[in-house]
Each structure stands twice: as structure tokens, then as C-alpha cells.
XYZ file of C-alpha atoms in Angstrom:
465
model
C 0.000 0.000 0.000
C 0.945 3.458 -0.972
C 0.951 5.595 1.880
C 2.025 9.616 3.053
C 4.872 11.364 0.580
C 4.312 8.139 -2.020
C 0.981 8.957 -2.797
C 1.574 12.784 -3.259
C 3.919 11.637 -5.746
C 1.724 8.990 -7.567
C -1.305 11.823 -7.172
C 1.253 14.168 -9.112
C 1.640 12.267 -11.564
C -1.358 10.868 -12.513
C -2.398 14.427 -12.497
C 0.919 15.295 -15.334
C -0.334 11.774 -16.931
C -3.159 12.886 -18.387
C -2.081 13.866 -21.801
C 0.136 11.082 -22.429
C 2.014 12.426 -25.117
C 5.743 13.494 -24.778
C 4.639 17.586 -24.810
C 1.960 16.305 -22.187
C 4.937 14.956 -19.689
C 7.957 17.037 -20.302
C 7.427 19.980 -18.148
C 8.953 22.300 -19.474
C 7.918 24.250 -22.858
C 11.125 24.744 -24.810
C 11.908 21.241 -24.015
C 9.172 19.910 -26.847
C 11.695 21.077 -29.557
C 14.728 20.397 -27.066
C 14.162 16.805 -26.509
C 15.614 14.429 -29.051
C 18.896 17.241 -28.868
C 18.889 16.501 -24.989
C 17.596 12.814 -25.122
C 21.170 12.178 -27.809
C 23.400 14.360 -25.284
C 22.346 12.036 -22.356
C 22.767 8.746 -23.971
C 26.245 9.975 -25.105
C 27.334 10.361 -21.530
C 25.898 6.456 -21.088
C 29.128 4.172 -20.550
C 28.811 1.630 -23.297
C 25.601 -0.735 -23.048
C 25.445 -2.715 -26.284
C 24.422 -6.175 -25.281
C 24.081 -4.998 -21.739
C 21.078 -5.772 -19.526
C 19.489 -2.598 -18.335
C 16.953 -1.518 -15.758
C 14.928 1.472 -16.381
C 13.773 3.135 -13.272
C 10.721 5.473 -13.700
C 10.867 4.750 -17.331
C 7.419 6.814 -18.344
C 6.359 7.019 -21.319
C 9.682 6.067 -23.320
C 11.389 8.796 -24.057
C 14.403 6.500 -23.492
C 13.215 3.500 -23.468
C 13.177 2.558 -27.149
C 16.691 4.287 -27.613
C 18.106 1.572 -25.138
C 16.701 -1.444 -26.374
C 18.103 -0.585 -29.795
C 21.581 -1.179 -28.554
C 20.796 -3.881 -25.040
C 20.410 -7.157 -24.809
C 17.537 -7.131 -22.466
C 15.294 -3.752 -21.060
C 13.208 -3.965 -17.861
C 11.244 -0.538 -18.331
C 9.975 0.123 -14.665
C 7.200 2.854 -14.132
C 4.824 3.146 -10.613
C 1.434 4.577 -13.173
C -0.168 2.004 -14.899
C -1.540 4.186 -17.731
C 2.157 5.662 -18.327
C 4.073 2.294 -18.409
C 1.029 0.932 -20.690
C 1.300 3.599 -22.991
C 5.506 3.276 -23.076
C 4.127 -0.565 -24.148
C 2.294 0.665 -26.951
C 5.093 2.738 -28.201
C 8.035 0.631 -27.523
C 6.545 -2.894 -27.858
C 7.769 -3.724 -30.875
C 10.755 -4.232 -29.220
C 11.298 -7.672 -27.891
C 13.777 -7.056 -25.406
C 11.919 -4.983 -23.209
C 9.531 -5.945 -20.118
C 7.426 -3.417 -19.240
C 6.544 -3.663 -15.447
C 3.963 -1.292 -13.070
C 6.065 -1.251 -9.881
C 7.501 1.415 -7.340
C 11.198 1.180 -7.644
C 11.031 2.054 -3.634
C 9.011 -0.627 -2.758
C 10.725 -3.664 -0.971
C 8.657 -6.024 -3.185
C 10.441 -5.072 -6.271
C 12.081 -8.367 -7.205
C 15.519 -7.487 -8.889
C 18.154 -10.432 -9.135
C 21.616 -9.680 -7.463
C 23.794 -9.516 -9.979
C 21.752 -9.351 -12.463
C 22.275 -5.823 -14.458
C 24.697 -4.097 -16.331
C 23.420 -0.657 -16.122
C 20.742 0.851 -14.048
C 19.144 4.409 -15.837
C 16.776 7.148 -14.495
C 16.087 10.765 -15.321
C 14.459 13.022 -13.181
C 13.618 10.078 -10.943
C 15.016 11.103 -7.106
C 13.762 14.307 -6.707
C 10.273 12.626 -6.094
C 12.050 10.282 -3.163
C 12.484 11.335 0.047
C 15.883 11.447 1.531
C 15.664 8.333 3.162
C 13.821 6.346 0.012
C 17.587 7.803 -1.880
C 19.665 6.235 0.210
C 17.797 2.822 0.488
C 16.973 2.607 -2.955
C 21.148 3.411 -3.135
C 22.044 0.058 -1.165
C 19.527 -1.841 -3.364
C 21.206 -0.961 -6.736
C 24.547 -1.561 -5.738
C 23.010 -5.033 -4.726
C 21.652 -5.573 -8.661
C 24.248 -4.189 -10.377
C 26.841 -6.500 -11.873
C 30.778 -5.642 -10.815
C 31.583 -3.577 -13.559
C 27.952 -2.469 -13.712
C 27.564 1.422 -13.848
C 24.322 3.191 -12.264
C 23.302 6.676 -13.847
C 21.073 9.039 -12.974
C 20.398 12.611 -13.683
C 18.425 15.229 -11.105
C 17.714 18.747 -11.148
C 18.982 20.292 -8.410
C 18.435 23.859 -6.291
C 15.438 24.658 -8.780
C 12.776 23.024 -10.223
C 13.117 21.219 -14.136
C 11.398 23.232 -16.576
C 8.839 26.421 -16.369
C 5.711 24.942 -16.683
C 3.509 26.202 -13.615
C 2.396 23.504 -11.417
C -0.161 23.403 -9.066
C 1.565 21.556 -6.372
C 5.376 20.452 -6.860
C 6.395 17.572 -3.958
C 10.010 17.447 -5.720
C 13.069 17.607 -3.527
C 15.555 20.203 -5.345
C 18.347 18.642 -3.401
C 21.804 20.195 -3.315
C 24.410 17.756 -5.609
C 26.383 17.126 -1.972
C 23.264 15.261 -1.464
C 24.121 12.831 -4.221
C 27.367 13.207 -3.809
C 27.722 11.763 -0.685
C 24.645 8.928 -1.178
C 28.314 6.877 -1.369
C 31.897 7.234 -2.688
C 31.197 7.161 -6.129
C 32.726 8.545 -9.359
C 31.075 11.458 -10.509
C 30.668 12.612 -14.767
C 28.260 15.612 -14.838
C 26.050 16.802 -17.491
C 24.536 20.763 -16.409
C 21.466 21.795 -18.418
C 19.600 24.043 -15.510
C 21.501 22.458 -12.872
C 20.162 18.959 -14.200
C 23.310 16.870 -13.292
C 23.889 13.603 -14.084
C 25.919 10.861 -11.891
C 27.600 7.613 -13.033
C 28.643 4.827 -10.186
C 30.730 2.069 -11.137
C 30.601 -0.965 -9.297
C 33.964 -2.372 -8.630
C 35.333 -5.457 -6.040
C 38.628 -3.530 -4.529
C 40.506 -4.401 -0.921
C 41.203 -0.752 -1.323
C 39.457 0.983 1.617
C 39.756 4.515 -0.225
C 42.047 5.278 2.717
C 43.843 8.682 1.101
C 40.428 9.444 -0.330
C 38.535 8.765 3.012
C 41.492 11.244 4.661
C 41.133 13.527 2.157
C 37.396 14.254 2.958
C 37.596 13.537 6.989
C 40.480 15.346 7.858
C 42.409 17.992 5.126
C 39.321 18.485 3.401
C 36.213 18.271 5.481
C 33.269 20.621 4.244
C 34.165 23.185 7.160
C 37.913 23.197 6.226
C 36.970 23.731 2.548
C 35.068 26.688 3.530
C 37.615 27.926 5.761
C 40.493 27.632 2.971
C 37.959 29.411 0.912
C 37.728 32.976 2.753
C 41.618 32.640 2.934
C 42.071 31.850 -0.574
C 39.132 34.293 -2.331
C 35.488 32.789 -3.485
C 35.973 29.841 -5.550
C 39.676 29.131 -4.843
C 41.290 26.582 -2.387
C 44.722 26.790 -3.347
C 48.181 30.154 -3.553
C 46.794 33.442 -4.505
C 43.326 32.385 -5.533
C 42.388 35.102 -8.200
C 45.250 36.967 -8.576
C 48.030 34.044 -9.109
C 45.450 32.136 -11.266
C 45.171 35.294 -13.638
C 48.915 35.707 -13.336
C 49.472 31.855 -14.867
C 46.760 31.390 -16.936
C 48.118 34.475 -18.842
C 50.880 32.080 -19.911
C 48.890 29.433 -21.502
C 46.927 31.576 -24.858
C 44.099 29.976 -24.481
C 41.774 29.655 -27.351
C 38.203 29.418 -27.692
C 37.027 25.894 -27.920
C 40.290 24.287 -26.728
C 40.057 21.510 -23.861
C 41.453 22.088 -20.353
C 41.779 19.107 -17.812
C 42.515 20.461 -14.541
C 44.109 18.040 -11.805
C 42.816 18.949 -8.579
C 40.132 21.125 -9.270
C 39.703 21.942 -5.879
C 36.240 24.168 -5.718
C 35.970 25.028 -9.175
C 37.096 28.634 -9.283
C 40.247 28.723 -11.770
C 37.819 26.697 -14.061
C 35.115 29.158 -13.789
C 37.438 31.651 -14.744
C 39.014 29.805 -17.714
C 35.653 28.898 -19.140
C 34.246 32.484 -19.134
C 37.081 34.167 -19.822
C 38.291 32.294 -22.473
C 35.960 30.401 -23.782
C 37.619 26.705 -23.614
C 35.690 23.795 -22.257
C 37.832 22.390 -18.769
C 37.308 19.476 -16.998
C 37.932 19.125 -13.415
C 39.084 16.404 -11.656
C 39.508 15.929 -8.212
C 40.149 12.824 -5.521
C 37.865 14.711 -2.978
C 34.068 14.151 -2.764
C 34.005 17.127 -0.643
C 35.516 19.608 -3.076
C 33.334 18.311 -6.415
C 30.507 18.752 -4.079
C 31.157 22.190 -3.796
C 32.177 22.724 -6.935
C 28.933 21.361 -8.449
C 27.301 24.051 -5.933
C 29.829 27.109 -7.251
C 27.907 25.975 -10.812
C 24.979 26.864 -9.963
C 23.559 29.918 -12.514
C 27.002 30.307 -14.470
C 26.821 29.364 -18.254
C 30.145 28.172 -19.040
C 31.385 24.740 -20.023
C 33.158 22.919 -17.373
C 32.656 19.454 -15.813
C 33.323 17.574 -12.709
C 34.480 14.495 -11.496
C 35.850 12.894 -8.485
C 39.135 10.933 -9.789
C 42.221 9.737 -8.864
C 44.607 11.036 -11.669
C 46.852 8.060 -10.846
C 44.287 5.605 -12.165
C 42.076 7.796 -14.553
C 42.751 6.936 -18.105
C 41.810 9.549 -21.383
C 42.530 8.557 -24.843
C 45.891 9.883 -26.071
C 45.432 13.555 -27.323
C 42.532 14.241 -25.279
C 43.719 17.679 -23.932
C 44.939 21.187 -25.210
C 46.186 22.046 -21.776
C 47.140 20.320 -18.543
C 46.499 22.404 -15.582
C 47.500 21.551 -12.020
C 47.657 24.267 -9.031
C 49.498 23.043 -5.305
C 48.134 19.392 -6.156
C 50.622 17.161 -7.055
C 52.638 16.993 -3.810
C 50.421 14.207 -2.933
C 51.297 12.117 -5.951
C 54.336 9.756 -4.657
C 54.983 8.863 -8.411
C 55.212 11.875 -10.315
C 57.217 10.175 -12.957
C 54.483 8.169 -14.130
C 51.884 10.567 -14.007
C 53.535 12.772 -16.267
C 54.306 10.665 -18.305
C 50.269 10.087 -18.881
C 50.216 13.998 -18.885
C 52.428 13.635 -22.054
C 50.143 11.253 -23.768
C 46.845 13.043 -22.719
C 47.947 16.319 -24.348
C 47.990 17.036 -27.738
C 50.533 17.791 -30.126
C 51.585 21.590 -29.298
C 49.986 20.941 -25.694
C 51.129 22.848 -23.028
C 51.135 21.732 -19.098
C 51.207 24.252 -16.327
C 52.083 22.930 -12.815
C 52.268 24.887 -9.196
C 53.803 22.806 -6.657
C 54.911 22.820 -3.334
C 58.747 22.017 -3.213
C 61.830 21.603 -0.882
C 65.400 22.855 -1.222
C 67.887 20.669 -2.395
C 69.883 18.153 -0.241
C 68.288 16.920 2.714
C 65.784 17.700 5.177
C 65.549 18.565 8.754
C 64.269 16.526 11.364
C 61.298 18.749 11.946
C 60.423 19.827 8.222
C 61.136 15.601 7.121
C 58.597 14.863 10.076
C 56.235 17.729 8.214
C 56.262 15.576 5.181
C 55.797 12.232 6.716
C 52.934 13.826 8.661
C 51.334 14.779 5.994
C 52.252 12.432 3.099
C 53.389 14.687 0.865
C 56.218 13.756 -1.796
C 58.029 17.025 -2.340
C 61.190 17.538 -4.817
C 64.098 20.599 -5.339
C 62.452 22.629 -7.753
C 65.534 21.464 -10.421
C 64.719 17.798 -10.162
C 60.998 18.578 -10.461
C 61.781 19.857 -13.671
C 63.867 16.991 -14.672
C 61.080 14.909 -14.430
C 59.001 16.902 -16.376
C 61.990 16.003 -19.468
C 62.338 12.449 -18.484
C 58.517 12.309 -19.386
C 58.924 13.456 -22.722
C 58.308 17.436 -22.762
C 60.094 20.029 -24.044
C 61.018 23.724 -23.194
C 60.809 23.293 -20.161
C 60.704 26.484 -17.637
C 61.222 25.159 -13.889
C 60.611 28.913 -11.862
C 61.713 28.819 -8.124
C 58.330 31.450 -6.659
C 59.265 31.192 -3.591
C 59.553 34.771 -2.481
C 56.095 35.400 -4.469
C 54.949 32.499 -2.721
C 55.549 34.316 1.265
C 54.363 37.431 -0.469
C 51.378 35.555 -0.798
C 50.967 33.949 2.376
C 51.800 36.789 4.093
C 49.018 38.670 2.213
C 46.732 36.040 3.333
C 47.709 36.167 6.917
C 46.669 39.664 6.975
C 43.600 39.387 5.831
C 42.641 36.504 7.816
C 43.863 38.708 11.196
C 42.104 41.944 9.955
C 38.430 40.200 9.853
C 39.130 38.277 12.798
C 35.692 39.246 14.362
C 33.768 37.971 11.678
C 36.144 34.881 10.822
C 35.717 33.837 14.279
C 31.525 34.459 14.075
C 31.351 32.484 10.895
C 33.254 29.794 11.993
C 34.521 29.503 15.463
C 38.157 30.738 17.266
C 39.734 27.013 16.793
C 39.390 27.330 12.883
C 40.807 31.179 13.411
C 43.427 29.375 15.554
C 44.088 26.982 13.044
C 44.242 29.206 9.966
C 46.166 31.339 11.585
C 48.764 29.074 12.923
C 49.003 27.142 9.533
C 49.772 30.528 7.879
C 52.302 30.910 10.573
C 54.080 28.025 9.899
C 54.161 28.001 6.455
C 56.129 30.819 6.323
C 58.212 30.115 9.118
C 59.508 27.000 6.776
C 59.326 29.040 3.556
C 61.929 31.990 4.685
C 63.959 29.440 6.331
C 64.611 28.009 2.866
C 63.208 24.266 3.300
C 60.066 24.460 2.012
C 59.786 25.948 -1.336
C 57.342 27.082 -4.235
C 57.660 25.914 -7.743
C 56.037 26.929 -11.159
C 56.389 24.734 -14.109
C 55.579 24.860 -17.533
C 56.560 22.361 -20.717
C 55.705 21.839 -24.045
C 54.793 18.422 -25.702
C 55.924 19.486 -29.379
């Protein structure tokens, strides 16, 4: 039985069943000439599915239905009105690999072998779930998946999908953390009015995500994102936020329509600023579920072309020549093999590619006791500026510069520090007196180790000719 938020929903959409015709159920006007454009962009962000087994969830009439079983193996269409799922039937049952079945994807009777699909599909389906219906319907995909099975779903989130007016709207226009966080998952988004699309991958690992799991518990929880954030400048987690971005991405030339992959994208802002400004398309990639979160949040009502997903750049693969530009700000210190990684750098970019790198260093020879246990602590790998660059020619590149900004680099800090101290008040009333502590001590430090000479600031750039 259908009880309490469920039967709002089913009431809703009975009511925006009526005219079961695809301008009947796509809410939004411009959509009617939009939606084969839109319906081909989705399935192109669909990891491959020919011969796969598929389930549908909240499948309505078919607007994606038939476009699936074209390429599948098997369909199960899955829709919780009778008259919509009958009337995908009529459209779509010529196809013989499709079984259409009336069912509530939340319900616990829903029998789904484990194991059993390749790829599990909605649009537009959570937003009618509540929070808790998310995460249990969550678990229960993982369970049917296949390993090696992806799950994809897209949601429109902070606003509602479309601008037809509705009488009564039970959606939940969820914030993409939301989603985000339903489980460590890899992220691919699509943005079309802050619709956003997800893909999960099921995989069987040992790996217990430990460096991710530190990443987004400890360095990088929400509140120390936030907190890096008002030190930085909106939108930027890492040196100099605006003003050292501007200064580097001067020495790209950026054209319209070239591709940008930035390696720890942090919060989004340099890619912002690359996308508007220049007009290039970036992608973002970052190990942190906190950071995309936000990121996906900073997105919110800017039109520029930038996506995000969480990644580890030591496993993520691209096809050779992928790339225009490589782009990596105070990242890469956490990459023990840097060797290897550039050497995929090399092969992403294109001919004529250029990769721009700012990375914390250390002076040459070795290390004190106290700035050694500084690494260690935090499991950084850190190189002389010189050998950093040497690495950058044992991968394959060419010209290139290897810039010791060290002194720009306490400039910075010390410009930073300032500011922090100066709004003290309201730092501490936005956050609390241990995060002022804490900024303010890490400031401290830094540039107690950066004018004694061991810890230094690096700027790289290198051709792939």
C-alpha cells in the first residue's frame, strides 16, 4: 500500500499523466523542440551498453526506453502509473527485449536479481524520493548491479526542471552534496539548468579509499573547505586564488574551444574563470568528494562549459590527445609517483599541448628533522624545484621552464595572513576561534619554513611538441 509522501507523488503524476504524449509529460515548454537534442546528449554520456542488460527506473512514457533497447540485450522498463508504463508498451513494444513492469522502484517487493544488471538508468527520478527512500533505494542498486555495472542518474537540483507552472510540486531540489555523498562514487556531470547527471561504477577492490577517506575527513572536510575558501578568495582553495590564477593562466593563450583538464580542481574557481574568460571547455578532476561537491554548488547559474568528477589522476585513463592544456595548481605533492603521471600527462595532451604545474617544493639536499617529520605527517612527496623539472623532461616534454616562486609564494601567504587577522571578528563568528586558531597558525608556519629556505614554491611549464 501506498501511503504519506508516495501517494503525493503517484497523485502528481497521474495528475501530469493525463495527456500522455511526450509535450503532455515534459514539463517544461522549450523542451518539446529540445528533446531528441537533450535525449542524444544524455545517452552519449551512457558508458557503453550494447548487449548490456538494463533496468529502467521510472521509465514513463519512453522517451528512453526505445533508444536503449536498440543497442541492449535485455530492457526492464519500470514505471509506478499504470496508464504511463502501458502507454511506453504501446510505443516501444515492438521491441522484444523490453519488459514493461507497473512497480515502485522504492518498494521492498520489487524483485531485482543480485547480480543481475549491467546498467541501471533514471532521469528526473530522485527528486520525487524522500531522503531516506535515496539512500535505500542506493544500497539496493549496488546489490543488482553487476561488478563492472555502472548506475546513472540525472536530477535537477536547487530549482525546479522546466517552467511549466504547477499546481503543487512535492520534488526535492536537493543540493548535488546530497548525491554526492549517497556513497563514494565517481562522478561525470552533465549541467542543463543544474540537471546533473551521476555515473557509479561498481567495482570489487581491498582498497578501503584510505587517502580518499582522509582527504574528505580530515584535510578536506566541508568546514575546512570553507575555511580555505575565505583565505584563498570565493571559488579558490589553493596560492593566490584570483590573482596568481590570472597571473598563470596568462601564460597558456588559451583559445576558444580548446580543452582544459585540470588536476585537482579543488572548488571550481580557476575553471570558472578559464571557461568564461576564455571560452575553452575544462574538466575538473579531483580525488575529494568534498571539493566536487562544492564545486557542483559554485555551478549553480554560471553558463560556461566545465565538468566535474571525483578521480584519482593516478588511475584515470583519457585517450591519447585528449587535452589542449594540462592544468594543475598546489596538487601534485600528494602524488608519490610523479614520474608516471607525467608521463600520462604527455600522452593526454595534444601535439603543441602545453602543461602548467604549481607545486609545493623543498630545497635541495636533505631535510631537517622537523620539516622531514612535516612531510611524513602529511604524506606529501616534495622535490628541489631542479629535479621537479627533470622529471618533467624524463617524461617526454620540451622547453621546459622550472621557476623557483618562492619569495612570491611568502608574499602571498603573508598577504593572506593579513587578511585573515584583519576580519578576525567575523572569521571567528562564521566559523569559530579554533578554525581562526588553526588558519592562523598554519599561515604561521608556512612561512616560518618558507623563509627558512626548506620548504619551497615551484612553477612549471613544458611543451609536448
Amino acid at each position: 500500500m501506498i501511503t504519506g509522501e508516495r501517494e503525493v507523488h503517484k497523485n502528481y503524476w497521474m495528475e501530469h499523466s493525463i495527456d500522455l504524449t511526450e509535450d503532455g509529460t515534459i514539463l517544461d515548454s522549450k523542451d518539446v523542440d529540445l528533446d531528441k537534442e537533450d535525449r542524444l546528449e544524455v545517452l552519449s554520456l551512457l558508458p557503453p551498453y550494447e548487449g548490456k542488460s538494463i533496468l529502467e527506473l521510472g521509465a514513463g512514457i519512453g522517451r528512453f526506453t526505445g533508444e536503449l533497447a536498440q543497442k541492449a540485450d535485455s530492457v526492464i522498463a519500470l514505471d509506478f502509473i499504470e496508464d504511463v508504463i502501458k502507454k511506453n508498451e504501446s510505443i516501444n513494444g515492438h521491441y522484444k527485449n523490453i519488459k514493461f513492469l507497473c512497480a515502485d522502484a522504492t518498494s521492498p517487493d520489487l524483485d531485482i536479481s543480485e547480480g543481475s544488471m549491467d546498467l541501471i538508468f533514471s532521469n528526473l527520478l530522485l527528486m520525487y524520493l524522500s531522503d531516506e527512500e535515496v539512500e535505500n533505494l542506493a544500497q539496493r542498486m549496488m546489490k543488482w548491479l553487476k561488478v563492472g555495472g555502472h548506475i546513472f542518474f540525472r536530477e535537477a537540483c536547487f530549482d525546479q526542471s522546466g517552467d511549466c507552472k504547477r499546481k503543487h510540486d512535492p520534488s526535492h531540489y536537493r543540493e548535488p552534496r546530497f548525491y554526492t555523498q549517497a556513497c563514494a562514487l565517481m562522478i561525470q556531470p552533465y549541467c542543463l539548468q543544474m540537471q546533473i547527471c551521476w555515473i557509479w561504477e561498481k567495482v570489487s577492490s581491498d582498497n578501503d579509499g584510505g587517502f580518499q577517506r582522509f582527504l574528505d575527513t580530515v584535510q578536506y572536510k566541508a568546514n575546512s573547505i570553507l575555511r580555505y575558501e575565505r583565505t584563498f578568495g570565493e571559488g579558490f582553495v589553493s596560492t593566490g586564488g584570483i590573482e596568481t590564477t590570472k597571473e598563470f593562466v596568462a601564460k597558456l593563450d588559451l583559445k576558444p574551444g580548446q580543452k582544459v583538464l585540470d588536476v585537482g580542481c579543488g572548488i571550481g574557481g580557476g575553471d570558472f574563470y578559464m571557461a568564461k574568460e576564455f571560452g575553452v571547455y575544462v574538466v575538473g578532476i579531483d580525488l575529494s568528494i568534498n571539493m566536487i561537491s562544492f564545486a557542483l554548488e559554485r555551478a549553480n547559474g554560471l553558463n560556461c562549459s566545465v565538468e566535474f568528477e571525483v578521480a584519482d589522476c593516478t588511475t584515470k585513463t583519457y585517450p591519447d590527445n585528449s587535452f589542449d592544456v594540462i592544468y594543475s595548481r598546489d596538487t601534485i605533492l600528494h602524488i608519490q609517483d610523479k614520474p608516471a603521471l607525467f608521463r600520462y600527462f604527455y600522452k593526454w595532451l595534444k601535439p603543441g599541448g602545453k602543461v602548467l604545474i604549481s607545486d609545493y617544493c623543498k630545497s635541495a639536499g636533505a631535510s631537517s628533522p622537523e620539516f622531514a617529520e612535516y612531510i611524513k605527517q602529511r604524506g606529501y612527496d616534495l622535490h628541489d624545484v631542479k629535479a621537479y623539472g627533470q622529471m618533467l623532461k624524463d617524461a617526454g616534454f620540451d622547453q621546459v621552464i622550472a621557476e623557483d616562486r618562492t619569495d612570491q609564494f611568502i608574499q602571498v601567504l603573508q598577504r593572506e595572513l593579513d587578511k585573515v587577522e584583519k576580519d578576525k571578528d567575523a572569521f571567528i563568528t562564521d566559523f569559530s576561534q579554533e578554525d581562526y586558531d588553526d588558519i592562523v597558525g598554519g599561515w604561521k608556519a608556512k612561512l616560518i619554513r618558507t623563509r627558512s629556505g626548506e620548504q619551497r614554491w615551484g612553477l612549471f611549464i613544458a611543451n609536448k611538441n
